[in-house]
Amino acid sequence: MPVEIKSREDIIQLTDIQSLRALRKQWNVPTGDQRLQTRDDYVRLLLEFYDRMGPMVENQKPAPDPNVGLAEAIQLDTQNRARLQEMYDEILKYYNSLPSQYQTSLNSAYPDLVNTIAAKRKQLDSRELVILVAGDTGAGKSSFINLLLETDILPMASIEATQTICEMRKSTNGQREAICFPKRGHPEKISVEGDKGLHELKKRIQERDRDEESPYERIEIYMPFKMLEEGVVIVDSPGFGEHGRKSSQVERYLAKSFGAIYLVNTAAAGGVNSGRLRDFLRFVVNSAGEDYNPAATIFIGNKIDSVDDQDLQEVKDTTAYKLKQCYPGLKDSNILFMSVKEALEYVSFNARTEDHQRVLVQGIQKLFPASLRNKLNSHYRFQSQILKRTLVSVKVSRTLAASGRETKQIEIDDIQGRMKTLEQNARSTIMNLKSDIKNEEDQLQEDLASSLRSRNFTERVFNIQEFPKPSKDWKKVAQNTNDIISDMISKEVDHWENECQRVDGIKTRILDKFSRECQVYEDQLKEIESALLDGDVRTIKDLHKSMKKQAPVRQIWAKAKETKFGGDKVNSLGSMVSSAGGLSTSDRRVKDLCKNYSPKNQEQSMKSLVTIYIETIFDGNDLAIKISNFVKRFAEGVDTIAKKIPDFINADADLIKNMKEDLKNAEHNLKEVFPKLIQTGNNLQGQLDVFYVKKIMEVDFRLRDINYNPSEDFLGSGAFADVYKAKLLCYQPPLTVALKIGKDYLQEYNVSDVLLEDRTMRDLDHKNIAHYLGVTLREEKVRGKRRLFWIMVLEFCSGTLKEKIINDNYDNPDFQRTHW
Ligand SMILES: Nc1ncnc2c1ncn2[C@@H]1O[C@H](COP(=O)(O)OP(=O)(O)OP(=O)(O)O)[C@@H](O)[C@H]1O
C-alpha cells in the first residue's frame, strides 16, 4: 500500500521507521551523503524533500508520457508536408502560366525561382526536425541533454565548454552507435554499446587538436532514445558566443533548426547573460526571419536548487523579465525552472521525480509541435509571399491597363480629330498661304525700297573704310569700287534683315498658320520647316515617334534664328539686293569719277559712286524680279508641304490602326487574361490560407477560457460578424471582452481577408481603437460538415459614441462652449 501524504504533518505523524523507509523509496528521495539511522534522520530528509517538491498527491498519478503528443504531431506533420508539396506544384504551374514580365519580376525578388521552389519542395521530403540546444557556458547544457535523453552520453565537465557539435537521433535498428565526422578525412563509425563504448564516445567528444579545437566537424549519435521520435534531431552546440566568437557551424545549424532550447544559469551572478542571449536570439531571429516564432523556443532556468528559498521568486521573476526583454512575445509557459543536477541524481537512483518529468514533458510537448509548425510556417510564408507578390503585380497591371485604355482612346480621338482638321483645312490653308506669300513679296519690296532710300542706310554705306587702290586703268578702279560697294550693300541689307526679320517673318507666319489651321504635330511641323528652309523634301523619318503634343512654334522659330547666321551668304537677301545694281562702265559719271580717282578725293568719289550704285538697284525691274525669285522658295516650300499632306494623313491613319490594335489587346487582357490570373492566384492563396489556419496557426485563446451566453450577451451585428460580450477566464479576475464571431465559416473566398484583418489589427495600438487581444477558432457542423468559425477577441467598449459625447466631460470644444 503506498503511503498517502497530504501535508507536512502527515510525514511527522509517521512514527515507525518502516513507513518512513517505504515513503523514501516511494518518492525515490536520494540520501546523498547523509547517513540515515534514526527516525528523525528520515523525517528530516523527507520534510526537506517535501518542502522542495510540494505535496505529492499529484504524484500518485502515472508520470506523463512525453511521446504521446509527439508521435501524433509527427504523423500530422507528414500529412502537412505532403499538402505543402502539392501547393508547391500548384504554384509552379501558376508561375508557368504567367506572362513573362511577371516571371521576370518574381525572379528579381526570388532569384532562380523555379529551382528555389524545387529545392524547397525537396526540403519537405525530409521529416527531420532539428532542435538546437544552446546556452550560457556552464549552464548545464550537456547535463540537460543527458537528462532529456535518459542517458549519460555527453561529458558533463562543468569547467570545460562543449566544443564538439553532437547530433542525437533515435536509432532505427535499436543499435547504439556514433559516426564521427573529422574535419579532414573519412567518417568513422564507433560502437557506443556498454561502458566501454560510452567511454570511447566521451573521449571523442572531448578530444582536442593542436589548436585546442575539436578535430571533428560533428558527431552523430544514434541510440534508442525514448524521448525522441524518428526524424527529431537534438543538436548540442558549442557554447554560443564563446569568447565573442560565433561558430559558423552553429549558424548553419540555426538556419535549419526550427526549435531551440536555451539554458540559463539562474545560479550565476546576474542570472541571464543578456549579451550572449541576445547574440543567440539575433541569430535565431535572423535565420528564421519572418518565421521567427517565440513558441518554438524553450528556456530552461537551470540550477534553481542553488538559489536560496527567500530569493527564489525574485530570481524567477528577474529571469523571466530579462528573457522577455530580449525575446518579445515569449510566454511564461515557455520558461521552465529546474535543477538538472538534482533530476539526474534521481535518475541515477532510477527514480525520476514527477516534477522534473513534468518540466521536461511539458516543455518538450510544447516545443516539438511548435517547432514542427515553425518549419511548416516557413514554407507557408514563402508560398504566400510568391502568390501575394504575383497578385499585386497583376492587379497593378490591370489598373494601369484600365487607365491606359482610357488614355489611349483619348489619344486616338485626338489624332482622328487632327487628321480630320488637316484633311479639311489643308487645301484652303495652302491657297491662302500662296496669296499670303505674294503679299509678303510686295510688302518686302516696299519695305526694302524705303529702307535702301533712307538716309540712315546710305550713311551707313558711306561710312566705308575700304577704298580701291588708285590706278591708271580707270576700269580696274571701277571694278574694284563695284565689288567693295556691292559687298557693303549686301552686308547692310543683311543687317537690316537681321534687325527687322522680314524674310524670317514669312517663314514663321507660314509655320504658325499651318500649326493653327491644320493642327499639325511637332514632327510634321519640322517637316514643313525643313521644306521652307531648303525647299527640299526630307524623308518622313520616325514621324510619329515623339508624339503627341502640339508644336511649340516659338521654339522652332528660335531654332530657325540660330541657324540663320550659318546660312549660305550667296542666298542672302543682301547679296540678292546688291546684285540687282552695279557700277556700269558705260555710265559717264562712273567713268569720270574713276578716271579722276585719287587718294585725295577718294572719300568724295566713293560717296558719289555709292549713290550711283543704289540708284541702279532701282533701275528697271531687276529688283522686283530678284525679290520675287527670292520669295519663290517659300512658295515652292508650300508646294512641297501640299504634297506632304497625304503622307501626314496616311501616317496618322497607320498610327491609329496600331493604337486600335493595342487597345484591342488591352481589352483582351482586361476581360480575359488578368481576371483569370487573379482568380487562380486568389484561389491558391485561399487554399493556402485555409491550410494555414487549420494546420499551422496557433490560436491565442482556448475556447474553454471564454465564457458567454449567446442569447443574453449579444451586442450587435455588422456585415460579416456578430458581436457578443464575454468573459476571458484566463485572466485574474476574468476580463470582460467583446467577441466578434464571423457569420460565415472560414473558406477559400474569405480566409485571406480575415487573416489580413488579423495581422493589421495586431499592429494597431491606439487609445481610440478597440485593442485586439487575439483570436480563437470554433468548430461547428454546418450542413453535416465540420467547419471553422473565426472569433476575434477585442477590448470591450462600454456605452455608445453618442452617450460618450453627451455625458463625458472630455476635451470637446463644442461641449465646453455649450456648458459654460
Ligand atoms: N469592441 C466592442 N465593444 C463593444 N461593442 C462592440 C465592439 N465591437 C463591436 N461592437 C458592437 O457590435 C456591432 C457590430 O460590430 P462590427 O464591428 O461587426 O460592425 P461594423 O464594423 O459596424 O460592421 P461592418 O463589419 O459591416 O463594417 C457594433 O455596432 C457595436 O454595437
XYZ file of N, CA and C in Angstrom, residues 422-636:
645
model
N -6.834 68.472 -90.613
C -5.806 68.585 -91.634
C -6.407 68.356 -93.028
N -7.219 67.294 -93.110
C -7.848 66.983 -94.404
C -8.714 68.142 -94.886
N -9.520 68.649 -93.952
C -10.466 69.700 -94.322
C -9.780 71.018 -94.634
N -8.791 71.409 -93.832
C -8.251 72.760 -93.938
C -7.015 72.885 -94.808
N -6.394 71.760 -95.128
C -5.103 71.837 -95.808
C -5.212 72.629 -97.119
N -6.215 72.241 -97.935
C -6.310 72.874 -99.250
C -6.435 74.399 -99.131
N -7.406 74.845 -98.300
C -7.599 76.290 -98.192
C -6.389 76.957 -97.533
N -5.785 76.278 -96.592
C -4.604 76.873 -95.944
C -3.493 77.085 -96.967
N -3.299 76.073 -97.807
C -2.242 76.171 -98.830
C -2.522 77.344 -99.774
N -3.805 77.428 -100.224
C -4.148 78.519 -101.140
C -3.911 79.862 -100.468
N -4.374 79.971 -99.233
C -4.188 81.224 -98.507
C -2.721 81.559 -98.357
N -1.949 80.511 -98.085
C -0.524 80.729 -97.879
C 0.109 81.309 -99.143
N -0.344 80.774 -100.284
C 0.257 81.252 -101.546
C -0.038 82.731 -101.764
N -1.307 83.120 -101.508
C -1.601 84.540 -101.700
C -0.897 85.369 -100.628
N -0.766 84.793 -99.433
C -0.021 85.496 -98.376
C 1.409 85.757 -98.821
N 1.980 84.738 -99.448
C 3.380 84.881 -99.856
C 3.509 86.001 -100.895
N 2.498 86.084 -101.778
C 2.527 87.169 -102.796
C 2.507 88.527 -102.081
N 1.597 88.622 -101.110
C 1.507 89.878 -100.349
C 2.807 90.158 -99.612
N 3.357 89.111 -99.051
C 4.616 89.266 -98.323
C 5.687 89.810 -99.274
N 5.642 89.283 -100.509
C 6.640 89.678 -101.510
C 6.527 91.180 -101.797
N 5.296 91.667 -102.047
C 5.079 93.093 -102.326
C 5.534 93.941 -101.153
N 5.148 93.459 -100.001
C 5.472 94.203 -98.782
C 6.985 94.291 -98.588
N 7.645 93.174 -98.862
C 9.091 93.127 -98.698
C 9.765 94.124 -99.640
N 9.236 94.134 -100.867
C 9.800 95.048 -101.865
C 9.665 96.502 -101.401
N 8.475 96.821 -100.944
C 8.202 98.180 -100.474
C 9.117 98.542 -99.300
N 9.169 97.650 -98.328
C 9.964 97.931 -97.129
C 11.443 98.081 -97.474
N 11.880 97.226 -98.380
C 13.286 97.238 -98.761
C 13.629 98.543 -99.467
N 12.718 98.952 -100.367
C 12.957 100.173 -101.132
C 13.054 101.361 -100.187
N 12.083 101.468 -99.290
C 12.119 102.642 -98.413
C 13.328 102.578 -97.486
N 13.735 101.419 -97.148
C 14.894 101.317 -96.273
C 16.174 101.694 -97.013
N 16.301 101.192 -98.275
C 17.510 101.485 -99.049
C 17.634 102.971 -99.339
N 16.454 103.585 -99.473
C 16.495 105.025 -99.807
C 16.636 105.903 -98.566
N 16.523 105.289 -97.454
C 16.582 106.116 -96.234
C 17.996 106.652 -96.032
N 18.083 107.776 -95.373
C 19.382 108.415 -95.145
C 20.270 107.535 -94.274
N 19.600 107.005 -93.368
C 20.310 106.137 -92.426
C 21.128 105.074 -93.160
N 20.435 104.432 -94.170
C 21.084 103.365 -94.910
C 22.283 103.869 -95.681
N 22.046 104.989 -96.459
C 23.146 105.489 -97.284
C 24.303 105.952 -96.419
N 23.959 106.492 -95.289
C 25.038 106.966 -94.419
C 25.896 105.821 -93.905
N 25.237 104.787 -93.631
C 25.995 103.630 -93.139
C 26.886 103.069 -94.232
N 26.347 103.095 -95.471
C 27.170 102.599 -96.572
C 28.315 103.568 -96.870
N 28.005 104.891 -96.705
C 29.060 105.893 -96.947
C 30.229 105.734 -95.979
N 29.894 105.174 -94.880
C 30.910 105.050 -93.842
C 31.921 103.956 -94.186
N 32.380 104.050 -95.439
C 33.241 102.994 -95.947
C 34.680 103.201 -95.469
N 35.283 102.152 -95.040
C 36.658 102.236 -94.550
C 37.639 101.707 -95.592
N 37.032 100.977 -96.534
C 37.907 100.339 -97.513
C 37.840 101.112 -98.837
N 38.967 101.387 -99.424
C 38.983 102.136 -100.697
C 39.774 101.369 -101.739
N 39.336 101.518 -103.011
C 40.109 100.846 -104.053
C 41.470 101.555 -104.244
N 42.441 100.788 -104.742
C 43.751 101.415 -105.000
C 43.637 102.246 -106.268
N 44.251 103.473 -106.244
C 44.224 104.259 -107.499
C 44.970 103.507 -108.601
N 44.535 103.708 -109.807
C 45.183 103.011 -110.920
C 45.015 103.836 -112.201
N 45.956 103.607 -113.088
C 45.827 104.327 -114.369
C 44.679 103.747 -115.159
N 44.426 102.464 -114.897
C 43.320 101.786 -115.605
C 42.028 102.074 -114.853
N 41.284 103.134 -115.349
C 40.080 103.547 -114.586
C 39.049 102.413 -114.477
N 39.031 101.458 -115.500
C 38.044 100.364 -115.479
C 38.316 99.421 -114.297
N 39.625 99.291 -114.031
C 40.017 98.460 -112.893
C 39.510 99.079 -111.590
N 39.663 100.451 -111.533
C 39.169 101.172 -110.351
C 37.661 100.955 -110.219
N 36.986 101.069 -111.357
C 35.508 100.897 -111.358
C 35.125 99.509 -110.866
N 35.852 98.512 -111.366
C 35.536 97.125 -110.968
C 35.742 96.918 -109.457
N 36.894 97.410 -108.968
C 37.187 97.272 -107.516
C 36.143 97.979 -106.678
N 35.813 99.225 -107.102
C 34.818 100.000 -106.357
C 33.490 99.261 -106.337
N 33.129 98.714 -107.507
C 31.863 97.967 -107.610
C 31.831 96.824 -106.585
N 32.938 96.101 -106.498
C 32.982 94.956 -105.557
C 32.837 95.416 -104.113
N 33.573 96.501 -103.799
C 33.538 96.992 -102.409
C 32.125 97.434 -102.051
N 31.496 98.217 -102.961
C 30.165 98.764 -102.661
C 29.140 97.626 -102.601
N 29.256 96.692 -103.529
C 28.314 95.569 -103.574
C 28.360 94.796 -102.243
N 29.569 94.570 -101.800
C 29.757 93.839 -100.540
C 29.160 94.603 -99.371
N 29.378 95.915 -99.388
C 28.910 96.790 -98.329
C 27.382 96.803 -98.275
N 26.793 96.945 -99.461
C 25.317 96.979 -99.508
C 24.750 95.642 -99.049
N 25.374 94.578 -99.535
C 24.910 93.237 -99.152
C 24.919 93.093 -97.626
N 26.010 93.504 -97.014
C 26.131 93.405 -95.545
C 25.064 94.232 -94.847
N 24.896 95.461 -95.343
C 23.945 96.360 -94.687
C 22.517 95.835 -94.814
N 22.172 95.284 -95.987
C 20.813 94.743 -96.177
C 20.624 93.546 -95.235
N 21.641 92.729 -95.171
C 21.523 91.586 -94.255
C 21.370 92.053 -92.809
N 22.092 93.114 -92.496
C 21.970 93.661 -91.141
C 20.543 94.130 -90.884
N 20.007 94.787 -91.927
C 18.609 95.269 -91.827
C 17.657 94.081 -91.636
N 17.878 93.042 -92.399
C 17.014 91.859 -92.312
C 17.111 91.213 -90.913
N 18.355 91.225 -90.452
C 18.570 90.680 -89.105
C 17.734 91.402 -88.074
N 17.701 92.721 -88.241
C 17.001 93.517 -87.239
C 15.498 93.454 -87.387
N 15.012 93.465 -88.597
C 13.554 93.527 -88.714
C 12.915 92.213 -89.129
N 13.733 91.201 -89.384
C 13.212 89.839 -89.610
C 12.132 89.786 -90.683
N 12.341 90.439 -91.748
C 11.296 90.469 -92.780
C 11.132 89.091 -93.431
N 12.272 88.525 -93.857
C 12.192 87.230 -94.542
C 11.840 86.118 -93.551
N 12.504 86.148 -92.411
C 12.225 85.134 -91.393
C 10.769 85.164 -90.976
N 10.244 86.385 -90.933
C 8.841 86.560 -90.553
C 7.922 85.777 -91.458
N 8.270 85.729 -92.749
C 7.419 84.997 -93.699
C 7.343 83.537 -93.275
N 8.521 82.975 -92.977
C 8.577 81.553 -92.607
C 7.785 81.299 -91.320
N 7.994 82.155 -90.359
C 7.304 81.951 -89.083
C 5.805 82.024 -89.274
N 5.392 82.980 -90.097
C 3.947 83.115 -90.283
C 3.358 81.882 -90.973
N 4.150 81.308 -91.878
C 3.651 80.086 -92.547
C 3.519 78.954 -91.525
N 4.546 78.782 -90.737
C 4.524 77.704 -89.734
C 3.369 77.892 -88.763
N 3.221 79.136 -88.353
C 2.198 79.471 -87.387
C 0.811 79.151 -87.929
N 0.621 79.534 -89.167
C -0.677 79.344 -89.807
C -0.987 77.861 -89.941
N 0.043 77.146 -90.336
C -0.154 75.705 -90.505
C -0.525 75.045 -89.191
N 0.260 75.398 -88.207
C 0.032 74.784 -86.901
C -1.374 75.115 -86.415
N -1.792 76.349 -86.630
C -3.093 76.789 -86.123
C -4.242 76.182 -86.908
N -4.143 76.271 -88.195
C -5.303 75.890 -89.004
C -5.386 74.399 -89.269
N -4.233 73.750 -89.339
C -4.277 72.320 -89.673
C -3.972 71.433 -88.482
N -3.691 72.015 -87.332
C -3.374 71.271 -86.107
C -2.347 70.176 -86.359
N -1.262 70.553 -87.012
C -0.247 69.534 -87.292
C 0.570 69.256 -86.033
N 1.225 68.105 -86.033
C 2.061 67.727 -84.892
C 3.453 68.303 -85.029
N 4.158 68.251 -83.969
C 5.505 68.812 -83.923
C 6.383 68.231 -85.021
N 6.305 66.920 -85.156
C 7.140 66.264 -86.172
C 6.784 66.756 -87.563
N 5.475 66.891 -87.763
C 5.030 67.343 -89.088
C 5.497 68.768 -89.343
N 5.434 69.545 -88.263
C 5.847 70.923 -88.399
C 7.330 71.013 -88.746
N 8.101 70.113 -88.218
C 9.528 70.085 -88.525
C 9.734 69.785 -89.994
N 8.910 68.870 -90.495
C 8.971 68.552 -91.925
C 8.695 69.803 -92.745
N 7.671 70.532 -92.321
C 7.298 71.747 -93.044
C 8.437 72.751 -92.991
N 8.993 72.877 -91.810
C 10.087 73.827 -91.627
C 11.244 73.496 -92.568
N 11.566 72.201 -92.623
C 12.679 71.822 -93.490
C 12.333 72.124 -94.941
N 11.045 71.955 -95.298
C 10.638 72.270 -96.670
C 10.816 73.753 -96.938
N 10.511 74.569 -95.936
C 10.613 76.013 -96.132
C 12.059 76.475 -96.160
N 12.887 75.829 -95.369
C 14.278 76.260 -95.286
C 15.066 75.881 -96.536
N 14.822 74.660 -96.979
C 15.658 74.163 -98.072
C 14.903 74.033 -99.382
N 13.588 74.077 -99.299
C 12.798 73.776 -100.484
C 13.044 72.335 -100.851
N 13.402 71.566 -99.854
C 13.880 70.218 -100.110
C 12.998 69.230 -99.355
N 12.783 68.061 -99.941
C 11.930 67.088 -99.258
C 12.798 66.104 -98.485
N 12.640 66.154 -97.202
C 13.352 65.142 -96.414
C 12.416 63.960 -96.190
N 12.990 62.820 -95.948
C 12.130 61.642 -95.726
C 11.396 61.784 -94.392
N 10.218 61.251 -94.366
C 9.469 61.303 -93.096
C 10.010 60.195 -92.202
N 10.922 60.636 -91.352
C 11.601 59.633 -90.539
C 11.078 59.697 -89.110
N 10.729 58.537 -88.611
C 10.220 58.468 -87.234
C 9.167 59.523 -86.960
N 8.340 59.702 -87.961
C 7.412 60.829 -87.909
C 6.605 60.858 -86.615
N 6.145 59.675 -86.219
C 5.222 59.695 -85.096
C 5.825 59.199 -83.800
N 7.137 59.163 -83.795
C 7.773 58.625 -82.589
C 7.619 59.540 -81.389
N 7.869 60.776 -81.615
C 7.873 61.688 -80.473
C 6.523 62.370 -80.278
N 5.473 61.658 -80.606
C 4.114 62.168 -80.425
C 3.908 62.689 -79.001
N 3.025 63.415 -78.648
C 1.899 63.856 -79.394
C 1.414 65.176 -78.831
N 2.253 66.164 -78.782
C 1.718 67.449 -78.330
C 1.873 68.472 -79.449
N 1.074 69.496 -79.331
C 1.111 70.456 -80.414
C 2.458 71.183 -80.458
N 2.868 71.516 -81.668
C 4.213 72.050 -81.833
C 4.378 73.400 -81.173
N 5.448 73.569 -80.417
C 5.721 74.891 -79.863
C 6.397 75.747 -80.939
N 5.600 76.552 -81.621
C 6.097 77.318 -82.769
C 7.263 78.207 -82.366
N 7.136 78.761 -81.186
C 8.147 79.680 -80.714
C 9.545 79.045 -80.710
N 9.570 77.775 -80.268
C 10.863 77.090 -80.203
C 11.462 76.913 -81.606
N 10.563 76.551 -82.500
C 11.034 76.308 -83.862
C 11.594 77.591 -84.459
N 10.921 78.641 -84.157
C 11.331 79.958 -84.606
C 12.727 80.256 -84.072
N 12.883 80.039 -82.772
C 14.173 80.286 -82.131
C 15.259 79.466 -82.796
N 14.920 78.258 -83.124
C 15.872 77.369 -83.749
C 16.276 77.887 -85.128
N 15.247 78.344 -85.843
C 15.496 78.855 -87.190
C 16.463 80.027 -87.117
N 16.288 80.860 -86.088
C 17.149 82.027 -85.900
C 18.587 81.594 -85.680
N 18.715 80.582 -84.849
C 20.037 80.072 -84.519
C 20.818 79.690 -85.765
N 20.116 79.033 -86.671
C 20.797 78.521 -87.849
C 21.040 79.605 -88.890
N 20.373 80.725 -88.690
C 20.410 81.768 -89.709
C 21.822 82.210 -90.115
N 22.663 82.475 -89.087
C 23.976 83.032 -89.414
C 24.905 82.032 -90.070
N 24.565 80.799 -89.870
C 25.377 79.791 -90.531
C 24.893 79.585 -91.966
N 23.872 80.319 -92.367
C 23.244 80.112 -93.679
C 24.153 80.532 -94.837
N 23.719 80.229 -96.011
C 24.514 80.489 -97.213
C 24.429 81.968 -97.585
N 25.558 82.654 -97.532
C 25.573 84.102 -97.790
C 25.104 84.442 -99.209
N 25.477 83.595 -100.162
C 25.120 83.862 -101.564
C 23.609 83.944 -101.713
N 22.940 83.171 -100.869
C 21.500 83.170 -100.952
C 20.845 84.239 -100.087
N 21.663 85.075 -99.458
C 21.064 86.012 -98.518
C 20.364 87.146 -99.252
N 19.485 87.814 -98.508
C 18.726 88.920 -99.082
C 19.679 90.016 -99.562
N 20.738 90.258 -98.739
C 21.708 91.298 -99.063
C 22.387 91.047 -100.405
N 22.871 89.818 -100.584
C 23.585 89.537 -101.843
C 22.621 89.647 -103.027
N 21.340 89.250 -102.743
C 20.359 89.363 -103.826
C 20.117 90.830 -104.199
N 19.984 91.683 -103.194
C 19.708 93.116 -103.451
C 20.907 93.762 -104.131
N 22.090 93.493 -103.569
C 23.258 94.174 -104.134
C 23.498 93.738 -105.581
N 23.127 92.480 -105.887
C 23.352 92.033 -107.265
C 22.337 92.633 -108.246
N 21.289 93.296 -107.709
C 20.323 93.961 -108.602
C 20.895 95.250 -109.182
N 21.958 95.772 -108.539
C 22.545 97.009 -109.057
C 24.002 96.804 -109.453
N 24.696 97.909 -109.782
C 26.103 97.771 -110.115
C 26.616 99.019 -110.833
N 27.948 99.178 -110.807
C 28.537 100.342 -111.496
C 28.859 99.950 -112.945
N 28.165 100.600 -113.843
C 28.373 100.246 -115.248
C 29.456 101.151 -115.844
N 30.404 100.584 -116.575
C 31.486 101.388 -117.183
C 30.967 102.249 -118.333
N 29.727 101.929 -118.791
C 29.186 102.756 -119.864
C 28.528 104.026 -119.304
N 28.420 104.032 -117.959
C 27.854 105.235 -117.324
C 28.947 106.297 -117.270
N 28.658 107.450 -117.827
C 29.654 108.518 -117.907
C 30.153 108.950 -116.538
N 29.160 109.067 -115.656
C 29.506 109.565 -114.302
C 30.519 108.621 -113.655
N 30.327 107.332 -113.888
C 31.240 106.332 -113.307
C 32.627 106.506 -113.922
N 32.599 106.683 -115.259
C 33.866 106.823 -115.969
C 34.654 108.029 -115.432
N 33.971 109.182 -115.311
C 34.644 110.388 -114.848
C 35.196 110.218 -113.441
N 34.326 109.719 -112.573
C 34.745 109.583 -111.173
C 35.943 108.637 -111.037
N 35.945 107.564 -111.805
C 37.027 106.583 -111.682
C 38.315 107.079 -112.327
N 38.127 107.846 -113.391
C 39.325 108.383 -114.039
C 40.048 109.367 -113.115
N 39.238 110.175 -112.419
C 39.836 111.205 -111.559
C 40.090 110.715 -110.136
N 39.868 109.451 -109.950
C 40.000 108.910 -108.580
C 41.443 108.980 -108.086
N 41.612 109.605 -106.905
C 42.950 109.667 -106.309
C 42.799 109.638 -104.792
N 43.879 109.349 -104.079
C 43.755 109.307 -102.599
C 43.169 110.585 -102.018
N 43.357 111.679 -102.690
C 42.859 112.937 -102.149
C 41.341 113.020 -102.189
N 40.761 112.563 -103.261
C 39.296 112.688 -103.370
C 38.566 111.348 -103.148
N 39.288 110.389 -102.600
C 38.724 109.031 -102.562
C 37.400 108.953 -101.790
N 37.286 109.699 -100.707
C 36.067 109.631 -99.894
C 34.878 110.187 -100.665
N 35.098 111.378 -101.263
C 34.023 112.032 -102.007
C 33.619 111.179 -103.198
N 34.631 110.637 -103.886
C 34.351 109.811 -105.067
C 33.524 108.600 -104.685
N 33.895 107.964 -103.571
C 33.184 106.753 -103.146
C 31.728 107.069 -102.859
N 31.485 108.204 -102.181
C 30.112 108.581 -101.847
C 29.274 108.712 -103.105
N 29.860 109.387 -104.083
C 29.126 109.582 -105.336
C 28.860 108.239 -105.990
N 29.865 107.368 -105.961
C 29.702 106.060 -106.613
C 28.643 105.210 -105.878
N 28.605 105.324 -104.524
C 27.581 104.589 -103.761
C 26.198 105.056 -104.203
N 26.002 106.406 -104.294
C 24.710 106.934 -104.702
C 24.326 106.376 -106.064
N 25.285 106.332 -106.983
C 25.000 105.813 -108.324
C 24.598 104.346 -108.218
N 25.362 103.598 -107.404
C 25.100 102.145 -107.262
C 23.669 101.925 -106.784
N 23.267 102.678 -105.702
C 21.927 102.490 -105.136
C 20.854 102.823 -106.167
N 21.118 103.893 -106.927
C 20.153 104.269 -107.984
C 19.946 103.100 -108.934
N 21.075 102.464 -109.331
C 20.974 101.381 -110.320
C 20.136 100.206 -109.815
N 20.117 100.053 -108.475
C 19.316 98.952 -107.904
C 17.846 99.136 -108.287
N 17.434 100.410 -108.303
C 16.020 100.675 -108.596
C 15.733 100.862 -110.072
N 16.793 100.809 -110.863
C 16.556 100.924 -112.305
C 15.863 99.673 -112.813
N 14.899 99.822 -113.641
C 14.252 98.681 -114.295
C 13.549 97.765 -113.308
N 13.319 96.501 -113.704
C 12.550 95.543 -112.913
C 13.420 94.561 -112.140
N 14.691 94.755 -112.247
C 15.598 93.720 -111.724
C 15.339 93.356 -110.255
N 15.171 94.456 -109.444
C 14.974 94.200 -108.008
C 13.693 93.402 -107.784
N 12.612 93.845 -108.482
C 11.320 93.159 -108.317
C 11.448 91.691 -108.688
N 12.135 91.423 -109.789
C 12.278 90.017 -110.232
C 13.090 89.220 -109.216
N 14.147 89.882 -108.760
C 15.015 89.180 -107.814
C 14.277 88.861 -106.512
N 13.523 89.854 -106.034
C 12.769 89.612 -104.795
C 11.768 88.490 -105.019
N 11.107 88.559 -106.152
C 10.123 87.533 -106.479
C 10.781 86.149 -106.485
N 11.968 86.072 -107.100
C 12.687 84.795 -107.121
C 13.083 84.337 -105.701
N 13.472 85.378 -104.970
C 13.925 85.058 -103.619
C 12.788 84.472 -102.778
N 11.629 85.087 -102.886
C 10.488 84.645 -102.066
C 9.878 83.357 -102.632
N 10.196 83.095 -103.909
C 9.618 81.927 -104.571
C 9.914 80.637 -103.795
N 11.043 80.608 -103.128
C 11.384 79.371 -102.417
C 10.349 79.018 -101.352
N 9.739 80.106 -100.798
C 8.697 79.811 -99.805
C 7.488 79.209 -100.491
N 7.181 79.777 -101.635
C 6.032 79.259 -102.394
C 6.306 77.806 -102.774
N 7.565 77.544 -103.170
C 7.924 76.155 -103.519
C 7.813 75.251 -102.297
